[in-house]
CSV table of C-alpha atoms in Angstrom, one decimal:
chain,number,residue,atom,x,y,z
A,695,UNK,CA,-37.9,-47.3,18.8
A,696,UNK,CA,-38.6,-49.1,21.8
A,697,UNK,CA,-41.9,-50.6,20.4
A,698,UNK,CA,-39.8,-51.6,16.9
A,699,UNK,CA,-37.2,-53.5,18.3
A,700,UNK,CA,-39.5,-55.6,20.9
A,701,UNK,CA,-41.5,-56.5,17.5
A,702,UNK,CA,-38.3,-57.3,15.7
A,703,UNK,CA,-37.8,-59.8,19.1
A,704,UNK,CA,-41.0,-60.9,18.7
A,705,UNK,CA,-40.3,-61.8,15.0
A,706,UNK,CA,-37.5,-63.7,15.3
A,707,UNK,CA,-38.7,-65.6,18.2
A,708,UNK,CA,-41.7,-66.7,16.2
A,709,UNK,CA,-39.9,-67.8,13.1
A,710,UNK,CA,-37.3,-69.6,15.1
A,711,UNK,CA,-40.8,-71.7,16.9
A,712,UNK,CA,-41.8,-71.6,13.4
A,713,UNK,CA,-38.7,-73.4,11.9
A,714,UNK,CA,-39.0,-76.0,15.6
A,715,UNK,CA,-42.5,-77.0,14.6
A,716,UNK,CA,-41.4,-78.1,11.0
A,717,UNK,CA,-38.6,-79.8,12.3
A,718,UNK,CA,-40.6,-81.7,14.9
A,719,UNK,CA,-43.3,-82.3,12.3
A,720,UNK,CA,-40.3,-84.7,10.4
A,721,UNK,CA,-39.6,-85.7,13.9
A,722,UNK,CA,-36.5,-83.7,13.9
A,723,UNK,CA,-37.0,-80.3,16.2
A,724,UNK,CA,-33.5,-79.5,16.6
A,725,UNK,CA,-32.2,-79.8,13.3
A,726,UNK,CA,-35.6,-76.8,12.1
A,727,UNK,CA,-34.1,-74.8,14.8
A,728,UNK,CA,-30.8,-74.9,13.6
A,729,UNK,CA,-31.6,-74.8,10.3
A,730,UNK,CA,-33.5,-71.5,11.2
A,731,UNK,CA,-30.8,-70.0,13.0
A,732,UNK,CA,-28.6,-70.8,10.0
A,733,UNK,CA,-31.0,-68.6,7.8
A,734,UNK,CA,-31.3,-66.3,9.6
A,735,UNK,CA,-27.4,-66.3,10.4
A,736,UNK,CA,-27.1,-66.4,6.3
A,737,UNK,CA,-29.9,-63.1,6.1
A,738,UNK,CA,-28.2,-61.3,8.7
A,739,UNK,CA,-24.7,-61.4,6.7
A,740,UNK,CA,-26.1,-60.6,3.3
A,741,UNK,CA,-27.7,-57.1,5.1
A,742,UNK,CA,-24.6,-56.7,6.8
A,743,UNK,CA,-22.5,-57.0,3.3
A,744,UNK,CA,-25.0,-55.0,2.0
A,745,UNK,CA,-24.6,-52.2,4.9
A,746,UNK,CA,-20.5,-52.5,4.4
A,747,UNK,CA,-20.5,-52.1,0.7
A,748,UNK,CA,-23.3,-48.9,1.1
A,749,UNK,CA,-20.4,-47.6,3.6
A,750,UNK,CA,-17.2,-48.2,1.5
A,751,UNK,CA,-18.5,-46.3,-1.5
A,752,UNK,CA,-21.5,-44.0,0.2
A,753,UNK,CA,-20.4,-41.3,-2.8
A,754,UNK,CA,-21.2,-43.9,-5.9
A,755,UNK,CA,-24.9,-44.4,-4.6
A,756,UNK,CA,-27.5,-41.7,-2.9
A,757,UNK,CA,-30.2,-44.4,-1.6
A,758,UNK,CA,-29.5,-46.1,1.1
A,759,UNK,CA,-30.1,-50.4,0.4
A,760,UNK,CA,-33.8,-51.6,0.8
A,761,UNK,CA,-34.7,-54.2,3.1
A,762,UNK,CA,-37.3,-55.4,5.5
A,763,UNK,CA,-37.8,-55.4,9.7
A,764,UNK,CA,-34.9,-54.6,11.4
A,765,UNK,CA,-32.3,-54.1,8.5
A,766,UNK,CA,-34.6,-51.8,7.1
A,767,UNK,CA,-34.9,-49.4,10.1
A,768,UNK,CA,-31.1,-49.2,10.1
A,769,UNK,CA,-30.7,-48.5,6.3
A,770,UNK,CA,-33.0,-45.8,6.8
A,771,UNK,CA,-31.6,-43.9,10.1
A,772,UNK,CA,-28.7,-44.5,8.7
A,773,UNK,CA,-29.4,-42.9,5.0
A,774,UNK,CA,-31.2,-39.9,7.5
A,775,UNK,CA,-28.4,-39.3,9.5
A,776,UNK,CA,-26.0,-39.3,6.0
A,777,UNK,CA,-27.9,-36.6,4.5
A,778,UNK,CA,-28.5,-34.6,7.7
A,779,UNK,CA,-24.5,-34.9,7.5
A,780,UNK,CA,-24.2,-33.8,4.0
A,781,UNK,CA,-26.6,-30.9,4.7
A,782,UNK,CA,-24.8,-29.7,7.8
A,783,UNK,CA,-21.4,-30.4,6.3
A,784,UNK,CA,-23.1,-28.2,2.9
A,785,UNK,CA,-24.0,-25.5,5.4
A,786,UNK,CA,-20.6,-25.2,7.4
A,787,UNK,CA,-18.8,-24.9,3.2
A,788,UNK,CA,-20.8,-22.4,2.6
A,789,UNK,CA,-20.6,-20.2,5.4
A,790,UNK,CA,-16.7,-20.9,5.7
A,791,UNK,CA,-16.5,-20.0,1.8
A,792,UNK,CA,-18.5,-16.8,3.0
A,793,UNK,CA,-15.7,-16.2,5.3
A,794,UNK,CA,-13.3,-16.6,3.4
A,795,UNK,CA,-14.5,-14.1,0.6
A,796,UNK,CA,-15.4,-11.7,2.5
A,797,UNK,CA,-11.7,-11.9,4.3
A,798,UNK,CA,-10.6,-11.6,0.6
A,799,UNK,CA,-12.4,-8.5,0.3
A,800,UNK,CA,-10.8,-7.1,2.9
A,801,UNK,CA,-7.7,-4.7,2.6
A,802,UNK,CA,-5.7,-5.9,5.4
A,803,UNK,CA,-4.1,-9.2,4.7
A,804,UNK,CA,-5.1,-12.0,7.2
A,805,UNK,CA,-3.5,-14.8,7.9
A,806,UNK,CA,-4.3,-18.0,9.9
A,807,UNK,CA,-1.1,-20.1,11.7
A,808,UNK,CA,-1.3,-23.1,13.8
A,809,UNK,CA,0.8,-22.9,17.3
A,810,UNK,CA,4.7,-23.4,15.5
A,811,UNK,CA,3.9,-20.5,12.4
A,812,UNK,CA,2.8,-23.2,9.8
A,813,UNK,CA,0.6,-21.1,7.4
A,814,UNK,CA,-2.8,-22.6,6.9
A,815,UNK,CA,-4.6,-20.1,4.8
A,816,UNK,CA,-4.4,-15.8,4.1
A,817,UNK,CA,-6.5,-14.1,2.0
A,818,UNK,CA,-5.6,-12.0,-1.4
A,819,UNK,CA,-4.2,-8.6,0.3
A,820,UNK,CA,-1.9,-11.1,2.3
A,821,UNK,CA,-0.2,-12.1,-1.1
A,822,UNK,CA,0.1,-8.4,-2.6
A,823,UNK,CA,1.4,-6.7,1.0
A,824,UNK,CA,3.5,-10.0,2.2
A,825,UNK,CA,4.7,-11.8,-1.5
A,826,UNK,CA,3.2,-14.7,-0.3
A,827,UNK,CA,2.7,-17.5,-2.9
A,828,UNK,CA,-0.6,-19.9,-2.8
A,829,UNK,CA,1.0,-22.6,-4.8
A,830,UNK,CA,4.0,-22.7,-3.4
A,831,UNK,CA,4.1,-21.5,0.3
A,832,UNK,CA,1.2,-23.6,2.1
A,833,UNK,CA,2.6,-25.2,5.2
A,834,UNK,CA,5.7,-23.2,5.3
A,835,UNK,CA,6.3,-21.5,8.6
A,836,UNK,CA,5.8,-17.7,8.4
A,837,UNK,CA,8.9,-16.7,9.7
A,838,UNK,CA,10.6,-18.5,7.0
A,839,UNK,CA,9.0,-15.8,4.5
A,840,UNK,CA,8.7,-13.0,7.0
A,841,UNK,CA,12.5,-12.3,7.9
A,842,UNK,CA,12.3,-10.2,10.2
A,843,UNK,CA,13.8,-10.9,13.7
A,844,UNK,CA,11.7,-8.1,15.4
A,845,UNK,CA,8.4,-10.2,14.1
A,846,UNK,CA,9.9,-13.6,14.7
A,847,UNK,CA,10.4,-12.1,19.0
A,848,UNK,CA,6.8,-10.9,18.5
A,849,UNK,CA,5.6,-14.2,17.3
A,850,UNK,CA,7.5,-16.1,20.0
A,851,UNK,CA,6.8,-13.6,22.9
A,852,UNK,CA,2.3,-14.6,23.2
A,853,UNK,CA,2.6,-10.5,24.2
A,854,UNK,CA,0.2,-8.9,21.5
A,855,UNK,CA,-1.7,-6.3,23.4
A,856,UNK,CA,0.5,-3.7,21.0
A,857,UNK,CA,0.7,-3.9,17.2
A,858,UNK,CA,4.4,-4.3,15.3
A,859,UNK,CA,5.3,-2.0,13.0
A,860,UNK,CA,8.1,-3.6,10.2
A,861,UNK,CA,8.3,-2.7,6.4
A,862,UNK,CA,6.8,-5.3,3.8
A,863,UNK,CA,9.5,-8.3,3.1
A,864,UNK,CA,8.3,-8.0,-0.5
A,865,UNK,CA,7.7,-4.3,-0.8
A,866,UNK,CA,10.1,-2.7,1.3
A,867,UNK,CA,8.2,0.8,0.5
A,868,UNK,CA,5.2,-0.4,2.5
A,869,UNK,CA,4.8,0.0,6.1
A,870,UNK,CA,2.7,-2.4,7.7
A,871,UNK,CA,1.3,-2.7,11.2
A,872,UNK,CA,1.0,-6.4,12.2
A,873,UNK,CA,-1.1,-7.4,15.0
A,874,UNK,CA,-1.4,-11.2,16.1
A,875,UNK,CA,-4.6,-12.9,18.0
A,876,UNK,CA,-4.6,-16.3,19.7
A,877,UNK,CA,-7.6,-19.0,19.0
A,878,UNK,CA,-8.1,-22.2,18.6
A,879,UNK,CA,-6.0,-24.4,19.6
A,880,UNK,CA,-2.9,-22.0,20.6
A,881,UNK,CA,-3.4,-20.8,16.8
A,882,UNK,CA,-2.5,-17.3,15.3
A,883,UNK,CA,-4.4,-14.9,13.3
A,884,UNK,CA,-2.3,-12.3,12.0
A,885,UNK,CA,-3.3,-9.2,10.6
A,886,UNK,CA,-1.2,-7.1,8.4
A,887,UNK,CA,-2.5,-3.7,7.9
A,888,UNK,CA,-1.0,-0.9,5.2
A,889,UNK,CA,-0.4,2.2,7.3
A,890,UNK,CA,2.4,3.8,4.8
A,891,UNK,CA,-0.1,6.9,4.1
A,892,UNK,CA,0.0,7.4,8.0
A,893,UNK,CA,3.5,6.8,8.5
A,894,UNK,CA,4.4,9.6,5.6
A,895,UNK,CA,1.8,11.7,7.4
A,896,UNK,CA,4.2,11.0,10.7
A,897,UNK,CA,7.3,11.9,8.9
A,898,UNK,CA,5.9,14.5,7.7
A,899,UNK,CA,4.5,16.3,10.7
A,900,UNK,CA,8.5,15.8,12.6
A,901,UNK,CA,10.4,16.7,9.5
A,902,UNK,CA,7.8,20.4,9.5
A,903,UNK,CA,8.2,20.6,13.5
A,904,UNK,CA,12.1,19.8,13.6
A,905,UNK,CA,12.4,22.1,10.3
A,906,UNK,CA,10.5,25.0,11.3
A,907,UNK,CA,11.5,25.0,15.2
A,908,UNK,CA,15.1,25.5,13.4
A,909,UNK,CA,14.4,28.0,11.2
A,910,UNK,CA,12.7,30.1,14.4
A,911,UNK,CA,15.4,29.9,16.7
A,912,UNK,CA,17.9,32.2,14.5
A,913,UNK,CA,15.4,34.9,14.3
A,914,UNK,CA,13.9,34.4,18.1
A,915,UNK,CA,17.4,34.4,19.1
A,916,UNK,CA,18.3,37.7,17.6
A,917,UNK,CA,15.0,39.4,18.7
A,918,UNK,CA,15.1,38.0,22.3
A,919,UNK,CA,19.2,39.9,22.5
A,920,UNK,CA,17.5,43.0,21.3
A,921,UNK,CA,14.6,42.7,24.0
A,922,UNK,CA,17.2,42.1,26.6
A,923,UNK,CA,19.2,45.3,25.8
A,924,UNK,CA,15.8,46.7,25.8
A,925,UNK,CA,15.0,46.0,29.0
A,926,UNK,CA,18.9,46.4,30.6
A,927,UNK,CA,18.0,49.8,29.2
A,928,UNK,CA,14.7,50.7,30.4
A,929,UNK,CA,15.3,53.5,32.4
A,930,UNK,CA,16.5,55.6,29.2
A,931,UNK,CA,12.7,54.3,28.1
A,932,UNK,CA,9.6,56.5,28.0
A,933,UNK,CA,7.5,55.3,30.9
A,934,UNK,CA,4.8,53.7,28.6
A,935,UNK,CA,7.3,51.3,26.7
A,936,UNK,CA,8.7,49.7,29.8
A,937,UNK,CA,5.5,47.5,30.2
A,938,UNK,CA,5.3,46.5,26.4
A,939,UNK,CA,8.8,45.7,26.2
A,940,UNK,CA,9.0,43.7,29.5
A,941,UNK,CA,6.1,41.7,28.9
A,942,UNK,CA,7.7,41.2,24.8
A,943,UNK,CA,10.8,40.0,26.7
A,944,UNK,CA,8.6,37.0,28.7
A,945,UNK,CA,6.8,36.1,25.4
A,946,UNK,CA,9.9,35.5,24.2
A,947,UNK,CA,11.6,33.4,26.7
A,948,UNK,CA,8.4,31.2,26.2
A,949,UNK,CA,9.1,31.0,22.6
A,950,UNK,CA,12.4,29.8,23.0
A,951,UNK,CA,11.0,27.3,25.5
A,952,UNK,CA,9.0,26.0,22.9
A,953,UNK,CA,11.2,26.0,20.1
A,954,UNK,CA,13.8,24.3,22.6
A,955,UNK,CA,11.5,21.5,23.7
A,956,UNK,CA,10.3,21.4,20.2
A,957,UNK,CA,13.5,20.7,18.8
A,958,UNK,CA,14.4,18.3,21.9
A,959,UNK,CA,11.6,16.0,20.8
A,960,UNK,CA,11.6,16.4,17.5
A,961,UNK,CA,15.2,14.9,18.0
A,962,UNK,CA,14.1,11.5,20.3
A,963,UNK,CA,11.3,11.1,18.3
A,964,UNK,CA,13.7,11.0,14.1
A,965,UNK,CA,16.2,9.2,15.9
A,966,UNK,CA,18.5,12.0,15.9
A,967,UNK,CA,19.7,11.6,19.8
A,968,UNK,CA,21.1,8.6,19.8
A,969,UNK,CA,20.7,6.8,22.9
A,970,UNK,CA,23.6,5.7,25.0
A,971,UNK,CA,23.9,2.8,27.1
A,972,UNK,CA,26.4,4.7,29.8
A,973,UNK,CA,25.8,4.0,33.5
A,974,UNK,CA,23.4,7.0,35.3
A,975,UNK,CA,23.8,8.4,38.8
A,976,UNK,CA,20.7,8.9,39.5
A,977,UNK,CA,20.7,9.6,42.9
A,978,UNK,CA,23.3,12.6,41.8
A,979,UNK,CA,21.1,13.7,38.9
A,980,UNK,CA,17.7,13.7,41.4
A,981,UNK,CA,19.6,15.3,44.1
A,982,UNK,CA,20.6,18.2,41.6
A,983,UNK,CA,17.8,18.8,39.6
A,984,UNK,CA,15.9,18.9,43.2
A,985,UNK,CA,18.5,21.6,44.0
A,986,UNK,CA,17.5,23.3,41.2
A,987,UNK,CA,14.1,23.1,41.3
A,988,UNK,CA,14.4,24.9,45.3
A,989,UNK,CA,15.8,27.6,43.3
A,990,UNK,CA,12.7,27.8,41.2
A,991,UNK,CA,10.2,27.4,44.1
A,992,UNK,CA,12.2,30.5,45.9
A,993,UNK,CA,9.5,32.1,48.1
A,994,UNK,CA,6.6,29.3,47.7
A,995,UNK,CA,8.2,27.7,50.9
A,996,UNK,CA,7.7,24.1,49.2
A,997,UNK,CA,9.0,21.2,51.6
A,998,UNK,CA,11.0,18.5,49.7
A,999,UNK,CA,11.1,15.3,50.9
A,1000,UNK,CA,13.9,13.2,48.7
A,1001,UNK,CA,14.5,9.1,48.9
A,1002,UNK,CA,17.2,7.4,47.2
A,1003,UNK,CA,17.4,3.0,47.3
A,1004,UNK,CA,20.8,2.3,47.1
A,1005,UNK,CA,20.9,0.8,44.2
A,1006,UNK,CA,20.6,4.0,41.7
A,1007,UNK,CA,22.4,3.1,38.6
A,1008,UNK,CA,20.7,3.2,35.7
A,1009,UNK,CA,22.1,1.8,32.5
A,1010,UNK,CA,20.5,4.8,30.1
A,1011,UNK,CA,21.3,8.5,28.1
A,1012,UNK,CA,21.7,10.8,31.1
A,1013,UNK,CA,20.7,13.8,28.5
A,1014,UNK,CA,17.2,12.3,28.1
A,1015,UNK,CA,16.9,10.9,31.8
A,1016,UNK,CA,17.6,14.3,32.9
A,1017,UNK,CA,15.5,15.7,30.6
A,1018,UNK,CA,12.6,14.0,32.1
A,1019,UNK,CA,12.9,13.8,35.5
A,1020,UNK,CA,13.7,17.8,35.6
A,1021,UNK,CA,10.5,18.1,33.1
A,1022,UNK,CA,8.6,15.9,35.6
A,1023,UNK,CA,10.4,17.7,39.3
A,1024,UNK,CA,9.5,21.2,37.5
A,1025,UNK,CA,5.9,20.5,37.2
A,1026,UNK,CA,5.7,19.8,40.5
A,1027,UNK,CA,7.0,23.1,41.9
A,1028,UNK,CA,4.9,25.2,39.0
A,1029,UNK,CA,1.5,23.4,40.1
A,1030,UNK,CA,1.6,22.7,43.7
A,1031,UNK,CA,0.6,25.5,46.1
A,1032,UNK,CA,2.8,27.8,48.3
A,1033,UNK,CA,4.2,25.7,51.4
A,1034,UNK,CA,2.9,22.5,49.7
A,1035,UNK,CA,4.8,19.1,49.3
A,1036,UNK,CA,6.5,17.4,47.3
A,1037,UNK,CA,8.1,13.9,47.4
A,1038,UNK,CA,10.5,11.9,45.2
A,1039,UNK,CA,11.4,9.0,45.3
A,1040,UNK,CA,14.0,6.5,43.8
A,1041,UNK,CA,12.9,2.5,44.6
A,1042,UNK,CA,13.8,-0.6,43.2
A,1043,UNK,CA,12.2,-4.3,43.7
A,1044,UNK,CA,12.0,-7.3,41.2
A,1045,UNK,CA,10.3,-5.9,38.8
A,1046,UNK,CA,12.7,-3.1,38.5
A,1047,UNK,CA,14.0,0.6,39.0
A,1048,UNK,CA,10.9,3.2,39.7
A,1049,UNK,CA,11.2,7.2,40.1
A,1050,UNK,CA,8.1,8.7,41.7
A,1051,UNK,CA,7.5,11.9,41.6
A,1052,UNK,CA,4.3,13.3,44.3
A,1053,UNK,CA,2.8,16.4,45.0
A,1054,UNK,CA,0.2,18.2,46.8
A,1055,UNK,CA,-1.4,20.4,44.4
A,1056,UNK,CA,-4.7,20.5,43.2
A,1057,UNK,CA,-5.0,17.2,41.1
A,1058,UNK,CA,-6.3,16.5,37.9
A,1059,UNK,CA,-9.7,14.5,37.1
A,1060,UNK,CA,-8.5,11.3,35.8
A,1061,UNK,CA,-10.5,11.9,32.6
A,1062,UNK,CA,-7.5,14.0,31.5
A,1063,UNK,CA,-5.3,11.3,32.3
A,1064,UNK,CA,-4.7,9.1,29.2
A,1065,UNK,CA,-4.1,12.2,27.1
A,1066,UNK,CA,-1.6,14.0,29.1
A,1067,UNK,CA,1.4,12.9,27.5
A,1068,UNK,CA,-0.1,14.2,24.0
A,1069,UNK,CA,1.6,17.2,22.5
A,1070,UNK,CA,0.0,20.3,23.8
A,1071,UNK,CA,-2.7,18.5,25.6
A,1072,UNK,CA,-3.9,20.9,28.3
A,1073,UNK,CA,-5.9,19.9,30.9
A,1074,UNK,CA,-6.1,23.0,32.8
A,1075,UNK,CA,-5.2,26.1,29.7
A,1076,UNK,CA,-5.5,28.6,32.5
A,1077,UNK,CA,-2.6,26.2,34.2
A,1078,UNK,CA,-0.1,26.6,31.5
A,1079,UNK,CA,-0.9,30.3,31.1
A,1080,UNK,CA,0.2,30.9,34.7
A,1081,UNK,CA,3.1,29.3,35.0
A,1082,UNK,CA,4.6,29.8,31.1
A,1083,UNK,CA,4.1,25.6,29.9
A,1084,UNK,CA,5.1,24.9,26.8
A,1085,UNK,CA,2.0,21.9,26.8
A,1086,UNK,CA,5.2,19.3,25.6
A,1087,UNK,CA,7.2,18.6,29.0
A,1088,UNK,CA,5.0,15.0,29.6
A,1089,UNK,CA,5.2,14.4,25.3
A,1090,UNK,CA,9.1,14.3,25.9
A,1091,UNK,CA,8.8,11.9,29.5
A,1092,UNK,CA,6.7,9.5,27.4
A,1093,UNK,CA,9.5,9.5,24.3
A,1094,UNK,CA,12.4,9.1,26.7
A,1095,UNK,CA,10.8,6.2,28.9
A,1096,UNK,CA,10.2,4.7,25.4
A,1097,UNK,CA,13.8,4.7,24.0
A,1098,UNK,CA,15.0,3.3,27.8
A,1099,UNK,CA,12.3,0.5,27.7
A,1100,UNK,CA,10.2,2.2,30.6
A,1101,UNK,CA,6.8,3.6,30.9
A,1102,UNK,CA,5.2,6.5,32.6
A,1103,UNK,CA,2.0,5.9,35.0
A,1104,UNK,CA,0.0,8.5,36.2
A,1105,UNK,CA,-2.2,8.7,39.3
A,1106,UNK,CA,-4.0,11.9,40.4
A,1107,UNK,CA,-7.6,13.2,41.3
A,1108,UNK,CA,-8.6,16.3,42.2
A,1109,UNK,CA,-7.9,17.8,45.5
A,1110,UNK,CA,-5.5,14.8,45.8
A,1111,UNK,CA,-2.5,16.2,44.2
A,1112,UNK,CA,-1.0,14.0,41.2
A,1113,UNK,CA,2.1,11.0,41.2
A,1114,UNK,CA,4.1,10.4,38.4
A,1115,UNK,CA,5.9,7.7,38.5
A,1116,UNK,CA,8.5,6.5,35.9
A,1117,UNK,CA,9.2,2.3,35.4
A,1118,UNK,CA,12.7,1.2,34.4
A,1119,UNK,CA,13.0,-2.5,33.6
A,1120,UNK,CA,15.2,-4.7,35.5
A,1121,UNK,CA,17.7,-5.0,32.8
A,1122,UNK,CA,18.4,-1.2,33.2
A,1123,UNK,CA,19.7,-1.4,36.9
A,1124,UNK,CA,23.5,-1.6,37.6
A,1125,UNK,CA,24.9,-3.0,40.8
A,1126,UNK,CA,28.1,-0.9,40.8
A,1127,UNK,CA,30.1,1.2,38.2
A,1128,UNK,CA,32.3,-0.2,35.7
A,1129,UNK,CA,36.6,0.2,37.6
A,1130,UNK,CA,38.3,1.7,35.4
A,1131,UNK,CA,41.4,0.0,33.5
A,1132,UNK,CA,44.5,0.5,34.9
């Protein structure tokens, strides 16, 4: 390009002499040079005109304008560069039209946002699981059509590391799952997926636990009474039925352990405990259930070591709190060694109210770990056959700390002993009891 435009210099420069010489041939130099100028003044326009009308309407003609020297050389990088455009820009249509039908042939209805909820584009499942309308709804903000104040929070709160689960606004008999991604330019992909067949699979499974657990308890109830008189009554026994019926009488109180917890979760997990918002000692409910759980250590000679912030009111359902933290105390005392430790502790900071509950026992390998608040998720079966688990004591901790906003972490390794600890938001903590009205 370098070489072109010095001859193009060169060019110029010699017609311009060119035009001088003619004019001094007449005796008039000046008025050939500015009659060359002039021409080429007048030649430089009509490419330019030429290069402005190619421009304007570069749709009505393929081919760029032909011309000679330096107007030529710009007609044609400029005619390469157009089609190396409308190659690239053919490219990029078809591989977003690539995109976009092979989004349509998903199931799970996708939708694209910018930053305020404006809908931009979602494929076909989008319109048959949301109702939403391509001739009608482009541009409208989705929670204009979604009207749901749940996903309008989740929307608004940029928190998306868990999914939402709502019913479809146009078929209310469809449960979706709705998770949100950020790209772009602060824009959303949202992703609504049909999990009804899962959901009934979920009802299914509590309504067969919370029914059956009911109909075992009458039976179990009237069994364990006999098995008690039994074994008031065991000296009026032959020798060789005082085993069977004693160990029939332990299998039984496990049962009813069970079937208790059973029903207990079965229960915060429908819905069917309501959860109250009544202000919670729980320094008095710690300091008991750590009473209690001295009775159950008895002999083991475990040390307790109890801490209480003085801030320890808790906005929550003291039948669930104490349901947990006597599930989570308990454990403690059933796996941590005679004349072991074991430390509670009741703390609050900004972030909010924490219960820790610490032992000295033998651990458990963190492998375990994310699946010990599953139902009847054993780490250790020899454990649970020991001390009489029911394998459900964590599954309700988890449930509870979910209805009261909290979460349960757990740390442990083996030969470390394990920490539980329970977070409570700051929202839950109470400075001081309600006076009462005079």
């Amino acid at each position: 390009m370098q070489h072109n435009w010095s001859k193009y210099v060169r060019w110029i420069i010699a017609f311009l002499i060119a035009c001088t010489a003619i004019g001094l041939f007449f005796g008039e130099p000046l008025y050939g040079l500015t009659v060359g100028l002039l021409a080429y003044l007048w030649w430089t326009l009509a490419q330019a005109k030429r290069l402005y009308n190619w421009l304007g309407n570069p749709g009505g003609r393929d081919e760029a304008p032909q011309s000679v020297g330096l107007w030529g050389d710009i007609f044609d990088g400029l005619h390469k560069l157009h089609r190396t455009h409308l190659h690239t820009q053919d490219k990029l249509r078809a591989q977003i039209n690539r995109v976009q039908e092979s989004t349509n042939a998903m199931r799970d209805g996708v939708i694209m946002t910018d930053s305020r909820g404006a809908m931009e584009w979602w494929n076909g499942s989008a319109e048959h699981l949301l109702g939403f309308r391509r001739s009608s709804d482009q541009g409208q903000f989705i929670h204009n059509l979604i009207r749901n104040p749940a996903f309008k929070a989740y929307f608004d709160s940029r928190d998306y590391r868990e999914p939402l689960d709502l019913n479809s606004p146009a078929r209310p008999h469809i449960h979706l799952q709705i998770q949100i991604s950020l790209f772009g330019d602060d824009d959303r992909l949202i992703v609504a997926k049909d999990v009804t067949r899962l959901f009934q699979l979920e009802q299914m499974r509590r309504d067969f636990v919370g029914n059956v657990s009911h109909e075992m308890r009458t039976p179990l109830t009237v069994i364990s009474g006999y098995l008690e008189t039994l074994v008031d009554n065991a000296d009026d026994l032959p020798p060789k039925w005082r085993r069977a019926i004693n160990t029939m009488a332990q299998q039984s109180s496990r049962m009813e352990a069970l079937i208790t917890d059973l029903i207990l979760l079965s229960k915060i997990e429908t819905g069917e405990q309501t959860v109250s918002d009544a202000v919670t000692d729980v320094g008095s409910m710690v300091n008991q259930i750590c009473h209690d759980a001295r009775a159950l250590s008895g002999d083991q000679g475990h040390e307790f070591n109890v801490s209480i912030s003085e801030r320890h009111l808790l906005r929550g359902d003291q039948s669930q709190l104490r349901s947990a933290f006597s599930n989570l105390i308990f454990n403690a005392v059933k796996y941590t060694p005679a004349g072991g430790q074991i430390n509670v502790t009741w703390n609050t900071d900004r972030e909010g109210a924490h219960l820790s509950v610490k032992d000295t026992g033998i651990g458990i390998d963190p492998v375990h770990i994310p699946r010990l608040t599953e139902r009847f998720y054993r780490a250790d079966p020899s454990r649970h056959k020991e001390t009489g688990g029911t394998g459900l004591g964590l599954a309700i901790v988890k449930h509870v700390l979910l209805n009261h906003d909290g979460r349960l972490e757990i740390r442990s390794r083996i030969g470390d002993g394990s920490e539980f600890i329970c977070h409570f938001p700051r929202e839950r903590l109470v400075e001081r009891l309600p006076e009462p009205m005079s």
